[in-house]
CSV table of C-alpha atoms in Angstrom, one decimal:
chain,number,residue,atom,x,y,z
G,1,MET,CA,0.0,0.0,0.0
G,2,GLU,CA,1.2,3.5,-0.9
G,3,TYR,CA,0.8,4.9,2.6
G,4,GLU,CA,1.7,1.9,4.6
G,5,LYS,CA,5.2,2.9,5.7
G,6,SER,CA,4.2,6.4,6.4
G,7,LEU,CA,1.2,5.4,8.5
G,8,GLN,CA,3.3,2.8,10.3
G,9,LYS,CA,5.7,5.5,11.4
G,10,ALA,CA,2.7,7.6,12.6
G,11,LEU,CA,1.3,4.6,14.5
G,12,GLU,CA,4.7,4.0,16.1
G,13,TYR,CA,4.7,7.6,17.2
G,14,LEU,CA,1.3,7.3,18.7
G,15,GLU,CA,2.2,4.1,20.6
G,16,GLU,CA,5.3,5.7,22.0
G,17,ASN,CA,3.2,8.7,23.2
G,18,LEU,CA,0.0,6.8,23.9
G,19,TYR,CA,-0.5,8.6,27.2
G,20,GLU,CA,0.5,12.0,26.1
G,21,ASP,CA,-1.6,14.8,24.5
G,22,ILE,CA,-1.6,14.3,20.7
G,23,ASN,CA,0.6,16.8,18.8
G,24,LEU,CA,-0.9,16.6,15.3
G,25,ASP,CA,1.9,18.6,13.8
G,26,GLN,CA,4.6,16.2,15.1
G,27,LEU,CA,2.4,13.2,14.2
G,28,ALA,CA,2.0,14.4,10.6
G,29,GLN,CA,5.8,15.2,10.5
G,30,ALA,CA,6.5,11.6,11.6
G,31,ALA,CA,4.5,10.4,8.7
G,32,GLY,CA,6.1,12.9,6.3
G,33,TYR,CA,2.9,14.7,5.3
G,34,SER,CA,1.2,18.0,5.9
G,35,LYS,CA,-1.3,17.9,8.8
G,36,TYR,CA,-4.3,18.2,6.5
G,37,HIS,CA,-3.1,15.5,4.1
G,38,PHE,CA,-2.1,13.2,6.9
G,39,LEU,CA,-5.5,13.4,8.7
G,40,ARG,CA,-7.3,12.7,5.4
G,41,ILE,CA,-5.1,9.6,4.7
G,42,PHE,CA,-5.3,8.4,8.3
G,43,LYS,CA,-9.0,8.4,8.4
G,44,GLU,CA,-9.4,7.0,4.9
G,45,VAL,CA,-7.1,4.0,5.7
G,46,LEU,CA,-7.9,3.3,9.4
G,47,GLN,CA,-11.6,4.4,9.4
G,48,MET,CA,-10.9,6.5,12.5
G,49,THR,CA,-9.2,9.7,13.6
G,50,PRO,CA,-5.9,9.7,15.5
G,51,ALA,CA,-7.8,10.8,18.6
G,52,GLU,CA,-10.2,7.8,18.2
G,53,TYR,CA,-7.2,5.5,17.7
G,54,VAL,CA,-5.7,6.7,21.0
G,55,ARG,CA,-8.9,6.4,22.9
G,56,ARG,CA,-9.6,2.9,21.6
G,57,ARG,CA,-6.0,1.8,22.3
G,58,ARG,CA,-6.1,3.1,25.8
G,59,ILE,CA,-9.3,1.3,26.5
G,60,THR,CA,-7.8,-1.9,25.0
G,61,GLU,CA,-4.8,-1.7,27.3
G,62,SER,CA,-7.1,-1.1,30.2
G,63,VAL,CA,-8.9,-4.4,29.6
G,64,ARG,CA,-6.1,-6.6,30.8
G,65,ASP,CA,-6.0,-4.7,34.1
G,66,ILE,CA,-9.7,-4.9,34.6
G,67,ALA,CA,-9.8,-8.7,33.9
G,68,ASP,CA,-6.5,-9.8,35.4
G,69,THR,CA,-6.0,-7.6,38.5
G,70,ASN,CA,-8.1,-6.4,41.5
G,71,GLU,CA,-7.1,-2.7,41.0
G,72,PRO,CA,-10.0,-0.3,41.5
G,73,ILE,CA,-11.7,0.7,38.2
G,74,SER,CA,-11.0,4.4,39.0
G,75,ARG,CA,-7.2,3.7,39.4
G,76,ILE,CA,-7.2,1.8,36.1
G,77,GLY,CA,-8.9,4.6,34.3
G,78,TYR,CA,-6.3,7.1,35.6
G,79,LYS,CA,-3.5,4.7,34.7
G,80,HIS,CA,-4.7,4.6,31.1
G,81,GLY,CA,-5.1,8.3,30.5
G,82,PHE,CA,-8.6,9.2,31.7
G,83,ASN,CA,-9.0,12.0,34.2
G,84,SER,CA,-11.9,10.6,36.1
G,85,LYS,CA,-13.7,7.3,36.8
G,86,GLU,CA,-16.8,8.8,35.1
G,87,ASN,CA,-14.9,9.7,31.9
G,88,PHE,CA,-13.3,6.2,31.8
G,89,THR,CA,-16.6,4.5,32.4
G,90,ARG,CA,-18.3,6.6,29.8
G,91,ALA,CA,-15.6,5.9,27.2
G,92,PHE,CA,-15.6,2.1,28.0
G,93,GLN,CA,-19.3,1.9,27.7
G,94,SER,CA,-19.3,3.9,24.4
G,95,GLU,CA,-16.7,1.4,23.0
G,96,HIS,CA,-18.2,-1.9,24.3
G,97,HIS,CA,-21.8,-1.0,25.3
G,98,ILE,CA,-21.2,-2.5,28.8
G,99,LEU,CA,-19.7,-1.1,32.0
G,100,PRO,CA,-16.2,-1.9,33.1
G,101,SER,CA,-17.6,-3.5,36.2
G,102,GLN,CA,-19.9,-5.7,34.1
G,103,TYR,CA,-16.9,-6.8,32.1
G,104,ARG,CA,-14.9,-7.6,35.2
G,105,ALA,CA,-17.7,-9.7,36.6
G,106,VAL,CA,-18.2,-11.8,33.5
G,107,ASP,CA,-14.7,-11.5,31.8
G,108,ASN,CA,-16.2,-12.1,28.3
G,109,SER,CA,-14.3,-11.6,25.1
G,110,LEU,CA,-14.3,-8.1,23.6
G,111,LYS,CA,-13.5,-6.6,20.2
G,112,LEU,CA,-10.2,-4.8,20.9
G,113,LEU,CA,-7.9,-2.6,19.0
G,114,HIS,CA,-4.5,-4.1,19.4
G,115,ARG,CA,-1.2,-2.4,18.5
G,116,ALA,CA,-0.8,-2.4,14.8
G,117,GLY,CA,2.2,-4.1,13.2
G,118,PRO,CA,3.6,-7.3,11.7
G,119,GLY,CA,2.1,-10.3,13.5
G,120,LYS,CA,-0.3,-8.1,15.4
G,121,GLU,CA,-3.4,-6.2,14.2
G,122,GLY,CA,-2.0,-6.4,10.6
G,123,PHE,CA,-2.5,-10.1,10.6
G,124,HIS,CA,-4.8,-11.4,7.9
G,125,LEU,CA,-6.2,-14.9,7.3
G,126,LYS,CA,-4.8,-16.5,4.2
G,127,SER,CA,-5.6,-19.7,2.4
G,128,GLY,CA,-3.9,-22.5,4.4
G,129,ILE,CA,-4.1,-20.7,7.8
G,130,LEU,CA,-7.8,-21.4,8.1
G,131,ALA,CA,-8.7,-25.1,7.7
G,132,GLY,CA,-11.0,-25.9,4.8
G,133,PRO,CA,-14.7,-26.3,5.8
G,134,GLU,CA,-16.6,-29.4,6.5
G,135,ILE,CA,-19.7,-29.7,4.3
G,136,LEU,CA,-22.7,-30.8,6.2
G,137,GLU,CA,-26.4,-31.3,5.6
G,138,ILE,CA,-28.2,-29.6,8.5
G,139,ARG,CA,-31.8,-30.7,9.5
G,140,PRO,CA,-34.4,-28.0,10.2
G,141,PHE,CA,-34.3,-26.7,13.8
G,142,SER,CA,-35.8,-24.0,16.0
G,143,ALA,CA,-34.0,-21.5,18.3
G,144,THR,CA,-35.3,-19.3,21.1
G,145,VAL,CA,-33.6,-16.0,20.5
G,146,TYR,CA,-33.3,-12.3,21.3
G,147,LYS,CA,-33.3,-9.9,18.4
G,148,SER,CA,-30.3,-7.6,18.4
G,149,ASP,CA,-30.8,-3.9,18.9
G,150,GLU,CA,-27.2,-3.2,17.9
G,151,GLU,CA,-25.7,-2.5,14.4
G,152,ASP,CA,-22.6,-4.4,15.5
G,153,PRO,CA,-23.4,-8.0,16.6
G,154,THR,CA,-20.3,-7.9,18.9
G,155,MET,CA,-22.0,-5.3,21.1
G,156,PHE,CA,-25.1,-7.4,21.4
G,157,TRP,CA,-23.0,-10.4,22.4
G,158,ASN,CA,-21.5,-8.2,25.1
G,159,LYS,CA,-25.0,-7.4,26.4
G,160,TYR,CA,-26.1,-11.1,26.1
G,161,ASN,CA,-23.0,-12.4,28.0
G,162,CYS,CA,-23.0,-9.7,30.7
G,163,GLY,CA,-26.7,-10.0,31.2
G,164,GLY,CA,-26.5,-13.8,31.8
G,165,PHE,CA,-29.2,-14.3,29.2
G,166,SER,CA,-28.0,-17.8,28.1
G,167,GLY,CA,-28.6,-19.0,31.7
G,168,LYS,CA,-31.9,-17.2,31.9
G,169,LEU,CA,-33.1,-19.0,28.7
G,170,SER,CA,-32.0,-22.4,29.8
G,171,GLY,CA,-33.1,-22.2,33.4
G,172,GLY,CA,-29.5,-22.2,34.7
G,173,ASP,CA,-28.0,-25.0,32.5
G,174,ILE,CA,-24.9,-24.3,30.4
G,175,GLN,CA,-25.9,-24.4,26.7
G,176,THR,CA,-24.3,-23.6,23.4
G,177,ASP,CA,-25.2,-20.1,22.2
G,178,TYR,CA,-26.2,-19.4,18.6
G,179,GLY,CA,-25.8,-16.2,16.7
G,180,PHE,CA,-27.9,-15.9,13.5
G,181,SER,CA,-27.4,-13.6,10.6
G,182,VAL,CA,-30.8,-13.6,8.8
G,183,TRP,CA,-31.6,-11.6,5.7
G,184,ASN,CA,-34.9,-9.8,5.8
G,185,PHE,CA,-36.0,-9.9,2.2
G,186,GLU,CA,-39.1,-7.8,2.7
G,187,GLU,CA,-37.2,-5.0,4.3
G,188,ASN,CA,-33.9,-5.7,2.4
G,189,ARG,CA,-31.7,-5.7,5.5
G,190,LEU,CA,-29.7,-8.0,7.7
G,191,GLU,CA,-31.0,-8.9,11.1
G,192,TYR,CA,-29.1,-10.6,14.0
G,193,TYR,CA,-30.4,-12.9,16.7
G,194,VAL,CA,-28.7,-14.6,19.7
G,195,GLY,CA,-30.1,-17.5,21.8
G,196,ILE,CA,-30.1,-21.2,22.3
G,197,LEU,CA,-31.9,-24.2,20.8
G,198,THR,CA,-35.6,-24.2,21.7
G,199,GLU,CA,-35.4,-27.8,22.9
G,200,TYR,CA,-33.2,-26.5,25.8
G,201,ALA,CA,-35.1,-23.3,26.5
G,202,TYR,CA,-36.9,-24.0,29.8
G,203,GLY,CA,-36.2,-20.8,31.6
G,204,ASP,CA,-37.4,-17.1,31.4
G,205,LEU,CA,-38.3,-16.5,27.7
G,206,THR,CA,-39.4,-12.9,28.2
G,207,GLY,CA,-38.5,-10.8,25.2
G,208,THR,CA,-37.6,-13.7,22.9
G,209,VAL,CA,-38.9,-14.9,19.5
G,210,GLN,CA,-38.9,-18.3,17.9
G,211,LEU,CA,-36.5,-18.6,14.9
G,212,LYS,CA,-37.1,-21.4,12.5
G,213,VAL,CA,-34.1,-22.5,10.4
G,214,ASP,CA,-35.0,-24.5,7.3
G,215,GLY,CA,-31.7,-26.4,7.3
G,216,GLY,CA,-29.9,-27.5,4.1
G,217,LEU,CA,-26.3,-27.6,3.0
G,218,TYR,CA,-23.8,-25.7,5.1
G,219,ALA,CA,-20.0,-25.1,5.0
G,220,VAL,CA,-18.8,-25.3,8.6
G,221,PHE,CA,-15.6,-23.5,9.6
G,222,ASP,CA,-13.7,-23.5,13.0
G,223,THR,CA,-12.0,-20.3,13.9
G,224,PRO,CA,-8.2,-20.5,14.4
G,225,PRO,CA,-6.8,-20.7,17.9
G,226,ALA,CA,-7.1,-17.5,19.9
G,227,ASP,CA,-7.2,-16.2,23.5
G,228,LYS,CA,-9.8,-14.0,25.2
G,229,TYR,CA,-8.0,-10.9,24.0
G,230,THR,CA,-7.8,-11.9,20.3
G,231,PHE,CA,-10.9,-14.1,20.0
G,232,VAL,CA,-13.4,-11.5,18.7
G,233,ASN,CA,-11.0,-10.1,16.1
G,234,THR,CA,-10.2,-13.7,15.0
G,235,ILE,CA,-13.9,-14.3,14.5
G,236,ARG,CA,-14.2,-11.1,12.4
G,237,ARG,CA,-11.2,-12.0,10.3
G,238,THR,CA,-12.5,-15.5,9.7
G,239,TRP,CA,-15.8,-14.1,8.5
G,240,ASP,CA,-13.9,-11.7,6.2
G,241,TYR,CA,-11.9,-14.6,4.8
G,242,ILE,CA,-15.0,-16.7,4.2
G,243,MET,CA,-17.0,-13.9,2.5
G,244,GLN,CA,-14.2,-12.3,0.5
G,245,GLU,CA,-12.0,-15.3,-0.4
G,246,TRP,CA,-13.6,-18.7,0.2
G,247,ILE,CA,-17.2,-18.1,-1.2
G,248,PRO,CA,-16.0,-16.6,-4.5
G,249,ARG,CA,-13.8,-19.6,-5.1
G,250,SER,CA,-15.9,-22.3,-3.6
G,251,GLY,CA,-18.0,-23.4,-6.6
G,252,TYR,CA,-21.2,-23.1,-4.5
G,253,ILE,CA,-24.1,-20.7,-4.7
G,254,TYR,CA,-24.3,-18.5,-1.6
G,255,PRO,CA,-28.0,-17.5,-1.0
G,256,GLY,CA,-27.1,-15.3,2.0
G,257,ASP,CA,-30.4,-16.0,3.7
G,258,CYS,CA,-29.4,-17.6,7.0
G,259,ASP,CA,-25.9,-18.1,8.4
G,260,PHE,CA,-25.1,-18.8,12.0
G,261,GLU,CA,-22.3,-19.2,14.5
G,262,THR,CA,-22.1,-21.2,17.7
G,263,TYR,CA,-20.0,-20.8,20.8
G,264,ARG,CA,-20.1,-21.7,24.5
G,265,GLU,CA,-18.7,-18.7,26.4
G,266,SER,CA,-18.2,-20.7,29.6
G,267,SER,CA,-15.9,-23.2,27.8
G,268,ARG,CA,-13.1,-20.7,27.7
G,269,GLU,CA,-11.8,-22.5,24.6
G,270,PHE,CA,-12.1,-19.4,22.4
G,271,SER,CA,-13.1,-21.3,19.3
G,272,GLU,CA,-16.2,-20.7,17.3
G,273,ARG,CA,-18.0,-22.7,14.6
G,274,ILE,CA,-19.3,-20.7,11.7
G,275,PHE,CA,-22.1,-22.2,9.5
G,276,ILE,CA,-22.5,-20.8,6.0
G,277,HIS,CA,-25.6,-21.7,4.0
G,278,ILE,CA,-24.6,-22.9,0.5
G,279,LYS,CA,-26.3,-24.6,-2.5
G,280,ASP,CA,-24.9,-26.7,-5.3
G,281,LYS,CA,-24.8,-25.1,-8.6
């Protein structure tokens, strides 16, 4: 990429000064551009401003302290560049749609912005890294689910996990959770649902709907190994690989009507199965 080396220098500058006030003139100078040109390129390539990058990186760095230490939330916020507990809580909730205290209690996987660079956020799934799919014939089934009120499914998973909704649906039993991407042909938009199989839904079903899945031929992928800090990003990259690389070369028809993913958060295995609906040509 034309701007890759220049942006890498800028990102290195930001990482070295992550807890300092941003000096846009010095940042642009590190990249070798005028401030105006640099800001345009940065946002075009990274889909965020330098200030947003710094905020998201600080929150990402705070996550390990929240999950792995008993430090007070207020102290963690100060440590990572926020001038009050309220500002830190507000920024964390804006990023993940849950409170830092909720995350600490559940310790679920979050979508994080890791430091960019070789072998880090720049990693991409290539052919051979992700194992080829298993092709299965799935029988029709029913799921008891909540409809997402978030544009980003990750945020709805955060609410689902922190709210203990899987246990509420099952009546306290540990069950595999399902996330469904369903195309609404009438309204021409994608809808997302999370829940468990209806046959195991014996608990509180308030606010749920029944989702009928017709079944059919599915390509089933297992996400590559990850830990709780890289799991959500690994899922996202796996989906990108499937949609952008595997499907166009697969030789199958992709109807795009109902795909789903399965995961058991309590397993702490950080591996997900992705089911892609396909049809023979």
